[in-house]
Coordinates of C-alpha atoms in Angstrom, one line a residue:
M1 CA 37.3 -28.3 76.5
N2 CA 36.2 -25.9 79.2
Y3 CA 35.1 -22.4 78.3
T4 CA 34.6 -19.6 80.9
E5 CA 33.9 -15.9 80.3
K6 CA 33.4 -12.8 82.4
L7 CA 31.7 -9.7 81.1
V8 CA 33.6 -6.5 81.6
A9 CA 32.7 -4.8 84.9
E10 CA 34.6 -1.5 84.7
K11 CA 32.1 1.2 83.5
S12 CA 34.8 3.2 81.6
L13 CA 35.6 0.1 79.5
K14 CA 32.1 -1.0 78.5
D15 CA 32.3 0.7 75.1
D16 CA 35.6 -0.9 74.3
I17 CA 35.6 -4.4 75.9
L18 CA 33.0 -7.1 75.7
C19 CA 34.5 -9.7 78.0
Y20 CA 37.4 -11.7 79.2
W21 CA 37.4 -15.5 78.5
Q22 CA 39.4 -18.6 79.1
M23 CA 39.6 -21.9 77.1
K24 CA 41.3 -24.8 78.8
G25 CA 41.5 -28.6 78.2
D26 CA 43.6 -31.5 76.8
I27 CA 43.1 -32.6 73.3
D28 CA 44.5 -35.7 71.5
E29 CA 48.1 -34.9 70.5
A30 CA 48.0 -36.9 67.3
V31 CA 45.0 -35.5 65.5
G32 CA 43.7 -32.5 67.5
I33 CA 40.4 -30.7 66.8
N34 CA 39.7 -28.5 63.8
S35 CA 37.5 -25.6 64.8
R36 CA 35.7 -23.0 62.7
Y37 CA 35.5 -19.5 64.2
L38 CA 32.9 -17.1 62.7
P39 CA 33.6 -13.3 62.5
K40 CA 31.8 -11.2 65.1
G41 CA 33.3 -7.8 64.1
Q42 CA 35.5 -7.9 67.2
N43 CA 39.2 -7.8 67.7
L44 CA 40.9 -10.2 70.1
L45 CA 44.0 -10.2 72.2
I46 CA 44.9 -13.7 73.2
F47 CA 47.5 -15.0 75.7
N48 CA 48.5 -18.6 75.1
Y49 CA 49.9 -20.8 77.9
G50 CA 49.4 -24.1 76.2
R51 CA 50.3 -25.7 72.9
D52 CA 50.9 -23.5 69.9
I53 CA 47.8 -23.0 67.7
E54 CA 48.1 -24.3 64.1
Y55 CA 46.2 -22.5 61.4
M56 CA 44.6 -24.5 58.6
E57 CA 44.2 -21.6 56.1
A58 CA 45.6 -18.2 55.4
T59 CA 44.6 -15.6 58.1
K60 CA 45.3 -12.1 59.2
F61 CA 46.1 -13.4 62.7
M62 CA 49.3 -12.0 64.0
Y63 CA 51.7 -13.3 66.5
L64 CA 53.5 -10.9 68.7
N65 CA 55.2 -14.1 69.6
P66 CA 53.8 -17.7 69.9
R67 CA 52.4 -16.7 73.3
V68 CA 50.7 -13.4 72.5
I69 CA 48.3 -13.3 69.5
I70 CA 46.4 -10.3 68.1
V71 CA 43.4 -11.1 66.0
P72 CA 42.0 -8.1 64.1
A73 CA 38.5 -8.3 62.9
F74 CA 38.2 -10.7 59.9
A75 CA 35.6 -11.0 57.2
T76 CA 35.1 -14.8 56.8
S77 CA 35.3 -17.8 59.1
R78 CA 38.7 -19.2 60.0
I79 CA 39.7 -22.8 60.7
I80 CA 42.4 -23.6 63.3
N81 CA 43.7 -26.9 64.7
Q82 CA 44.2 -27.3 68.5
K83 CA 45.9 -30.2 70.1
G84 CA 47.6 -31.2 73.3
K85 CA 47.4 -28.8 76.2
I86 CA 44.9 -25.9 75.6
D87 CA 45.2 -22.9 77.9
L88 CA 44.1 -19.6 76.4
F89 CA 43.1 -16.3 78.1
G90 CA 41.5 -13.8 75.8
I91 CA 40.2 -10.2 75.7
S92 CA 37.3 -9.5 73.3
F93 CA 37.3 -5.9 72.1
I94 CA 34.3 -4.1 70.6
G95 CA 34.3 -1.1 68.3
D96 CA 37.7 0.4 68.2
G97 CA 38.8 -0.7 71.7
L98 CA 41.9 -2.5 70.4
Y99 CA 42.9 0.6 68.3
K100 CA 42.6 2.8 71.5
L101 CA 44.7 0.3 73.4
M102 CA 47.5 -0.2 70.8
R103 CA 47.2 3.4 69.4
L104 CA 47.9 2.1 65.9
P105 CA 45.8 1.7 62.8
M106 CA 44.9 -1.9 62.2
T107 CA 47.1 -2.1 59.0
K108 CA 50.2 -1.0 61.1
L109 CA 49.2 -3.3 63.9
V110 CA 49.2 -6.3 61.7
N111 CA 52.5 -5.4 59.9
H112 CA 54.6 -3.2 62.1
L113 CA 55.1 -3.2 65.8
T114 CA 57.8 -1.4 67.8
E115 CA 60.0 -3.4 70.2
D116 CA 58.6 -1.4 73.1
L117 CA 55.0 -2.4 72.2
R118 CA 56.0 -6.0 71.8
Q119 CA 57.8 -6.1 75.1
K120 CA 54.8 -4.5 76.9
Y121 CA 52.5 -7.4 76.0
E122 CA 55.1 -10.0 76.7
N123 CA 55.4 -8.5 80.2
L124 CA 51.7 -8.7 80.6
H125 CA 51.7 -12.3 79.5
S126 CA 54.3 -13.1 82.2
E127 CA 52.2 -11.2 84.8
L128 CA 49.2 -13.2 84.1
D129 CA 51.0 -16.6 84.1
G130 CA 50.1 -18.8 87.0
L131 CA 46.9 -16.8 88.0
D132 CA 43.5 -18.4 88.0
F133 CA 40.8 -17.0 85.7
P134 CA 39.2 -14.5 88.1
Q135 CA 42.7 -13.1 89.0
K136 CA 43.7 -12.9 85.3
A137 CA 40.5 -10.9 84.6
I138 CA 41.3 -8.4 87.5
V139 CA 44.9 -7.9 86.3
A140 CA 43.7 -7.5 82.7
E141 CA 41.0 -5.0 83.6
K142 CA 43.5 -2.9 85.6
F143 CA 45.9 -3.0 82.6
L144 CA 43.2 -1.9 80.1
T145 CA 41.9 0.9 82.4
D146 CA 45.4 2.3 82.6
N147 CA 46.3 1.9 78.9
I148 CA 43.2 2.5 76.8
N149 CA 43.4 6.1 75.6
Q150 CA 39.8 7.5 75.9
N151 CA 41.0 10.7 74.2
L152 CA 41.0 8.7 70.9
N153 CA 37.2 8.3 71.0
S154 CA 35.5 8.8 67.7
P155 CA 31.8 9.7 68.2
P156 CA 30.9 9.2 64.5
L157 CA 32.3 5.7 64.6
Q158 CA 30.5 4.9 67.9
Q159 CA 27.2 6.3 66.5
A160 CA 27.7 4.3 63.2
I161 CA 28.3 1.0 65.1
K162 CA 25.2 1.7 67.3
A163 CA 23.1 2.4 64.1
I164 CA 24.3 -0.9 62.6
H165 CA 23.4 -3.0 65.6
Q166 CA 20.1 -1.3 66.1
T167 CA 19.1 -2.1 62.5
K168 CA 20.7 -5.6 62.7
G169 CA 22.9 -4.6 59.8
K170 CA 20.0 -3.7 57.6
I171 CA 21.2 -0.2 56.7
T172 CA 23.1 1.3 53.7
I173 CA 26.5 2.9 54.0
G174 CA 25.0 6.1 52.7
D175 CA 22.3 6.1 55.4
I176 CA 24.9 5.5 58.1
A177 CA 27.1 8.4 56.8
K178 CA 24.1 10.8 56.8
K179 CA 23.1 9.7 60.3
V180 CA 26.6 10.4 61.8
Y181 CA 27.3 13.5 59.6
V182 CA 30.4 12.3 57.8
S183 CA 31.1 11.4 54.2
E184 CA 31.0 7.8 53.0
R185 CA 34.7 8.1 52.3
Q186 CA 35.4 9.2 55.9
L187 CA 33.2 6.4 57.2
Q188 CA 35.2 3.9 55.2
R189 CA 38.5 5.2 56.5
L190 CA 37.2 5.2 60.2
F191 CA 36.2 1.5 60.0
K192 CA 39.3 0.3 58.1
T193 CA 41.7 2.2 60.4
R194 CA 40.1 1.5 63.7
I195 CA 38.4 -1.9 63.3
G196 CA 40.2 -3.3 60.3
I197 CA 37.2 -4.0 58.0
S198 CA 34.9 -1.8 55.9
P199 CA 31.5 -0.7 57.2
K200 CA 29.9 -2.8 54.4
V201 CA 31.6 -5.9 55.7
Y202 CA 30.8 -5.0 59.3
C203 CA 27.1 -4.7 58.4
K204 CA 27.1 -8.0 56.6
I205 CA 28.8 -9.7 59.7
I206 CA 26.1 -8.2 62.0
R207 CA 23.3 -9.4 59.6
V208 CA 24.7 -12.9 59.3
N209 CA 25.2 -13.2 63.1
N210 CA 21.6 -12.3 63.5
Y211 CA 20.6 -15.0 61.0
I212 CA 22.7 -17.5 62.8
D213 CA 21.2 -16.6 66.2
F214 CA 17.8 -17.1 64.7
I215 CA 18.8 -20.4 63.0
L216 CA 20.4 -21.9 66.1
S217 CA 17.5 -20.8 68.3
K218 CA 15.1 -23.1 66.4
D219 CA 14.6 -26.7 67.3
E220 CA 12.4 -27.2 64.2
S221 CA 13.1 -26.4 60.6
V222 CA 13.8 -22.7 59.8
N223 CA 11.1 -20.7 58.0
W224 CA 13.3 -19.2 55.3
M225 CA 10.6 -16.9 54.0
E226 CA 10.3 -15.4 57.5
L227 CA 14.0 -14.5 57.3
V228 CA 13.8 -13.3 53.7
V229 CA 11.0 -10.9 54.6
E230 CA 12.6 -9.8 57.9
Y231 CA 15.8 -8.8 56.2
D232 CA 14.4 -7.4 53.0
Y233 CA 15.9 -9.9 50.6
H234 CA 14.7 -10.7 47.1
D235 CA 14.8 -14.4 47.6
Q236 CA 16.0 -17.3 49.7
P237 CA 19.2 -18.1 47.7
H238 CA 20.4 -14.5 48.1
L239 CA 20.2 -14.9 51.9
I240 CA 21.7 -18.3 52.0
N241 CA 24.7 -17.2 49.8
E242 CA 25.3 -14.3 52.3
V243 CA 25.5 -16.8 55.2
K244 CA 27.9 -19.0 53.2
S245 CA 30.1 -16.0 52.3
I246 CA 30.7 -15.4 56.0
A247 CA 30.4 -18.8 57.6
K248 CA 31.7 -20.9 54.7
L249 CA 28.9 -23.3 55.7
S250 CA 25.4 -23.6 54.6
P251 CA 22.6 -22.4 57.0
K252 CA 21.4 -26.1 57.0
K253 CA 24.8 -27.2 58.1
L254 CA 25.0 -24.6 60.8
Q255 CA 21.8 -25.9 62.4
S256 CA 23.7 -29.1 63.4
Y257 CA 26.0 -27.0 65.7
R258 CA 25.3 -24.9 68.7
D259 CA 26.4 -21.3 69.5
T260 CA 29.1 -20.1 71.9
L261 CA 30.3 -16.5 72.2
Y262 CA 32.8 -17.0 69.4
H263 CA 30.6 -19.3 67.3
R264 CA 33.0 -22.3 67.7
Y265 CA 32.1 -25.1 65.4
T266 CA 33.9 -28.4 64.8
N267 CA 34.8 -28.6 61.1
E268 CA 33.8 -31.8 59.4

Protein backbone atom coordinates (compact mmCIF):
# COMPACT_ATOMS: atom_id res chain seq x y z
CA MET A 1 0.00 0.00 0.00
CA ASN A 2 1.44 3.38 -1.01
CA TYR A 3 0.47 6.48 0.96
CA THR A 4 1.18 10.05 -0.22
CA GLU A 5 0.18 13.35 1.33
CA LYS A 6 0.50 17.05 0.55
CA LEU A 7 -0.03 19.75 3.14
CA VAL A 8 -2.38 22.53 2.07
CA ALA A 9 -0.54 25.39 0.37
CA GLU A 10 -3.25 28.01 0.00
CA LYS A 11 -2.98 30.46 2.91
CA SER A 12 -6.74 31.11 3.08
CA LEU A 13 -7.37 27.38 3.67
CA LYS A 14 -4.81 26.70 6.40
CA ASP A 15 -7.36 27.02 9.24
CA ASP A 16 -9.74 24.62 7.51
CA ILE A 17 -7.70 21.99 5.65
CA LEU A 18 -4.75 19.97 6.93
CA CYS A 19 -3.77 18.07 3.79
CA TYR A 20 -4.66 16.12 0.68
CA TRP A 21 -3.70 12.44 0.63
CA GLN A 22 -3.74 9.39 -1.57
CA MET A 23 -3.74 5.69 -0.78
CA LYS A 24 -3.08 3.26 -3.62
CA GLY A 25 -2.27 -0.43 -3.91
CA ASP A 26 -3.51 -3.94 -4.63
CA ILE A 27 -4.57 -6.18 -1.79
CA ASP A 28 -5.49 -9.87 -1.79
CA GLU A 29 -9.06 -10.19 -3.11
CA ALA A 30 -10.02 -13.14 -0.92
CA VAL A 31 -9.08 -11.90 2.56
CA GLY A 32 -8.12 -8.25 2.30
CA ILE A 33 -6.61 -6.25 5.14
CA ASN A 34 -8.43 -5.15 8.28
CA SER A 35 -7.29 -1.70 9.38
CA ARG A 36 -7.93 0.28 12.53
CA TYR A 37 -8.28 4.06 12.18
CA LEU A 38 -7.98 6.19 15.28
CA PRO A 39 -9.93 9.44 15.64
CA LYS A 40 -8.02 12.67 15.14
CA GLY A 41 -10.88 15.13 15.65
CA GLN A 42 -10.87 15.68 11.88
CA ASN A 43 -13.53 15.34 9.20
CA LEU A 44 -12.70 13.64 5.90
CA LEU A 45 -14.00 13.82 2.34
CA ILE A 46 -12.87 10.75 0.39
CA PHE A 47 -13.10 10.00 -3.33
CA ASN A 48 -12.89 6.29 -4.09
CA TYR A 49 -11.63 5.07 -7.47
CA GLY A 50 -10.98 1.48 -6.42
CA ARG A 51 -12.85 -1.37 -4.75
CA ASP A 52 -15.69 -0.50 -2.36
CA ILE A 53 -14.66 -0.28 1.29
CA GLU A 54 -16.26 -2.78 3.68
CA TYR A 55 -16.96 -1.69 7.26
CA MET A 56 -16.38 -4.20 10.01
CA GLU A 57 -18.47 -2.43 12.66
CA ALA A 58 -21.13 0.25 12.96
CA THR A 59 -19.85 3.71 11.99
CA LYS A 60 -21.10 7.20 11.27
CA PHE A 61 -19.37 7.09 7.89
CA MET A 62 -21.75 8.25 5.20
CA TYR A 63 -21.79 7.45 1.53
CA LEU A 64 -22.89 10.18 -0.86
CA ASN A 65 -22.52 7.19 -3.16
CA PRO A 66 -20.01 4.29 -3.14
CA ARG A 67 -17.47 6.65 -4.77
CA VAL A 68 -17.80 9.71 -2.49
CA ILE A 69 -17.58 9.25 1.28
CA ILE A 70 -17.98 11.80 4.06
CA VAL A 71 -16.40 10.89 7.39
CA PRO A 72 -17.51 13.20 10.22
CA ALA A 73 -15.31 13.28 13.32
CA PHE A 74 -15.77 10.06 15.34
CA ALA A 75 -15.07 9.29 18.97
CA THR A 76 -13.53 5.79 18.92
CA SER A 77 -11.44 3.77 16.49
CA ARG A 78 -13.07 2.21 13.43
CA ILE A 79 -12.15 -1.00 11.68
CA ILE A 80 -12.52 -1.32 7.91
CA ASN A 81 -11.64 -4.04 5.43
CA GLN A 82 -9.89 -3.20 2.16
CA LYS A 83 -9.31 -5.67 -0.65
CA GLY A 84 -8.56 -5.67 -4.36
CA LYS A 85 -7.70 -2.38 -6.03
CA ILE A 86 -7.24 0.45 -3.51
CA ASP A 87 -7.31 3.99 -4.96
CA LEU A 88 -8.44 6.69 -2.53
CA PHE A 89 -7.99 10.46 -2.71
CA GLY A 90 -8.88 12.30 0.48
CA ILE A 91 -9.14 15.76 1.99
CA SER A 92 -8.54 16.09 5.74
CA PHE A 93 -10.41 18.99 7.33
CA ILE A 94 -9.51 20.61 10.63
CA GLY A 95 -11.79 22.57 12.91
CA ASP A 96 -15.09 23.30 11.19
CA GLY A 97 -13.70 23.31 7.64
CA LEU A 98 -16.13 20.64 6.41
CA TYR A 99 -19.04 22.56 7.95
CA LYS A 100 -17.99 25.71 6.08
CA LEU A 101 -17.69 23.72 2.85
CA MET A 102 -21.00 21.86 3.08
CA ARG A 103 -22.78 24.66 4.99
CA LEU A 104 -24.76 22.14 6.97
CA PRO A 105 -24.64 21.03 10.63
CA MET A 106 -22.95 17.68 11.04
CA THR A 107 -26.23 16.00 12.06
CA LYS A 108 -27.89 17.09 8.83
CA LEU A 109 -24.82 16.25 6.80
CA VAL A 110 -24.96 12.66 8.01
CA ASN A 111 -28.70 12.20 7.59
CA HIS A 112 -30.01 14.60 4.93
CA LEU A 113 -28.41 15.83 1.73
CA THR A 114 -30.04 17.73 -1.11
CA GLU A 115 -29.77 16.30 -4.60
CA ASP A 116 -27.89 19.44 -5.69
CA LEU A 117 -25.25 18.89 -3.02
CA ARG A 118 -24.93 15.22 -3.88
CA GLN A 119 -24.52 16.02 -7.58
CA LYS A 120 -21.89 18.68 -6.86
CA TYR A 121 -19.53 16.14 -5.29
CA GLU A 122 -20.25 13.46 -7.84
CA ASN A 123 -19.17 16.01 -10.47
CA LEU A 124 -15.96 16.72 -8.53
CA HIS A 125 -15.30 12.98 -8.36
CA SER A 126 -15.56 12.82 -12.16
CA GLU A 127 -13.31 15.87 -12.57
CA LEU A 128 -10.58 14.26 -10.45
CA ASP A 129 -10.81 10.88 -12.19
CA GLY A 130 -7.71 10.04 -14.25
CA LEU A 131 -5.51 12.77 -12.75
CA ASP A 132 -2.29 12.02 -10.91
CA PHE A 133 -1.96 12.98 -7.25
CA PRO A 134 -0.39 16.45 -7.74
CA GLN A 135 -3.09 17.33 -10.29
CA LYS A 136 -5.84 16.09 -7.98
CA ALA A 137 -4.48 18.28 -5.16
CA ILE A 138 -4.47 21.35 -7.44
CA VAL A 139 -8.05 20.77 -8.61
CA ALA A 140 -9.24 20.05 -5.06
CA GLU A 141 -7.55 23.17 -3.69
CA LYS A 142 -9.20 25.35 -6.35
CA PHE A 143 -12.58 23.77 -5.55
CA LEU A 144 -12.14 24.36 -1.81
CA THR A 145 -11.00 27.97 -2.28
CA ASP A 146 -14.09 28.65 -4.38
CA ASN A 147 -16.55 26.83 -2.12
CA ILE A 148 -15.54 27.20 1.55
CA ASN A 149 -17.59 30.02 3.01
CA GLN A 150 -15.23 32.08 5.18
CA ASN A 151 -18.18 34.20 6.31
CA LEU A 152 -19.16 31.21 8.47
CA ASN A 153 -16.05 31.59 10.64
CA SER A 154 -16.64 31.18 14.38
CA PRO A 155 -13.90 32.95 16.39
CA PRO A 156 -15.01 31.32 19.68
CA LEU A 157 -14.69 27.84 18.15
CA GLN A 158 -11.31 28.62 16.60
CA GLN A 159 -10.04 30.00 19.92
CA ALA A 160 -11.40 26.97 21.78
CA ILE A 161 -9.65 24.54 19.42
CA LYS A 162 -6.41 26.52 19.78
CA ALA A 163 -6.66 26.38 23.58
CA ILE A 164 -7.26 22.61 23.51
CA HIS A 165 -4.23 21.96 21.31
CA GLN A 166 -2.00 24.33 23.28
CA THR A 167 -2.80 22.43 26.47
CA LYS A 168 -2.68 19.00 24.75
CA GLY A 169 -6.29 18.50 25.81
CA LYS A 170 -5.53 19.10 29.50
CA ILE A 171 -8.21 21.74 30.02
CA THR A 172 -11.74 21.67 31.44
CA ILE A 173 -14.80 22.64 29.43
CA GLY A 174 -15.53 25.38 31.95
CA ASP A 175 -12.06 26.87 31.49
CA ILE A 176 -12.43 26.77 27.70
CA ALA A 177 -15.81 28.52 27.88
CA LYS A 178 -14.38 31.28 30.08
CA LYS A 179 -11.39 31.71 27.80
CA VAL A 180 -13.53 32.20 24.67
CA TYR A 181 -16.35 34.14 26.41
CA VAL A 182 -19.26 31.80 25.70
CA SER A 183 -21.38 29.62 27.98
CA GLU A 184 -20.62 25.91 28.31
CA ARG A 185 -23.93 25.21 26.59
CA GLN A 186 -22.98 27.43 23.63
CA LEU A 187 -19.61 25.72 23.44
CA GLN A 188 -21.26 22.28 23.35
CA ARG A 189 -23.55 23.42 20.54
CA LEU A 190 -20.69 24.89 18.49
CA PHE A 191 -18.67 21.67 18.61
CA LYS A 192 -21.60 19.33 17.93
CA THR A 193 -22.92 21.44 15.07
CA ARG A 194 -19.66 22.29 13.36
CA ILE A 195 -17.37 19.32 14.11
CA GLY A 196 -19.79 16.56 15.13
CA ILE A 197 -18.43 15.70 18.58
CA SER A 198 -18.60 17.38 21.99
CA PRO A 199 -15.73 19.54 23.30
CA LYS A 200 -15.16 16.96 26.05
CA VAL A 201 -14.66 14.19 23.50
CA TYR A 202 -12.48 16.49 21.37
CA CYS A 203 -10.24 17.14 24.40
CA LYS A 204 -9.97 13.42 25.09
CA ILE A 205 -9.04 12.70 21.45
CA ILE A 206 -6.28 15.32 21.55
CA ARG A 207 -4.97 13.95 24.88
CA VAL A 208 -4.93 10.37 23.62
CA ASN A 209 -3.23 11.32 20.36
CA ASN A 210 -0.53 13.01 22.42
CA TYR A 211 -0.16 9.83 24.49
CA ILE A 212 0.10 7.76 21.33
CA ASP A 213 2.70 10.07 19.80
CA PHE A 214 4.70 9.71 23.01
CA ILE A 215 4.28 5.93 23.11
CA LEU A 216 5.23 5.40 19.47
CA SER A 217 8.26 7.68 19.72
CA LYS A 218 9.81 5.38 22.29
CA ASP A 219 12.04 2.48 21.32
CA GLU A 220 12.27 1.37 24.91
CA SER A 221 9.54 0.67 27.45
CA VAL A 222 7.26 3.61 28.23
CA ASN A 223 7.68 5.33 31.58
CA TRP A 224 4.01 5.33 32.59
CA MET A 225 4.55 7.46 35.66
CA GLU A 226 6.05 10.15 33.43
CA LEU A 227 2.82 10.21 31.44
CA VAL A 228 0.62 10.08 34.56
CA VAL A 229 2.41 13.10 36.03
CA GLU A 230 2.53 14.99 32.71
CA TYR A 231 -1.24 14.65 32.19
CA ASP A 232 -2.33 15.07 35.82
CA TYR A 233 -3.87 11.62 36.28
CA HIS A 234 -4.49 9.93 39.59
CA ASP A 235 -2.90 6.66 38.52
CA GLN A 236 -1.69 4.55 35.62
CA PRO A 237 -4.93 2.51 35.13
CA HIS A 238 -6.93 5.72 34.62
CA LEU A 239 -4.62 6.81 31.80
CA ILE A 240 -4.53 3.35 30.20
CA ASN A 241 -8.34 3.10 30.26
CA GLU A 242 -8.61 6.45 28.47
CA VAL A 243 -6.32 5.21 25.69
CA LYS A 244 -8.42 2.04 25.39
CA SER A 245 -11.65 4.08 25.22
CA ILE A 246 -10.41 5.83 22.08
CA ALA A 247 -8.10 3.27 20.44
CA LYS A 248 -9.86 0.06 21.56
CA LEU A 249 -6.32 -1.23 22.02
CA SER A 250 -4.09 -1.20 25.07
CA PRO A 251 -1.10 1.20 25.06
CA LYS A 252 1.19 -1.85 25.14
CA LYS A 253 -0.47 -3.21 21.98
CA LEU A 254 -0.12 0.18 20.28
CA GLN A 255 3.62 0.07 20.81
CA SER A 256 3.85 -2.78 18.31
CA TYR A 257 2.53 -0.49 15.54
CA ARG A 258 3.91 2.65 13.96
CA ASP A 259 2.20 5.96 13.28
CA THR A 260 0.90 7.44 10.03
CA LEU A 261 -1.13 10.61 9.65
CA TYR A 262 -4.36 8.68 10.23
CA HIS A 263 -2.90 6.23 12.75
CA ARG A 264 -3.49 3.24 10.49
CA TYR A 265 -2.94 -0.05 12.30
CA THR A 266 -3.46 -3.59 11.10
CA ASN A 267 -6.01 -5.25 13.36
CA GLU A 268 -5.01 -8.61 14.74
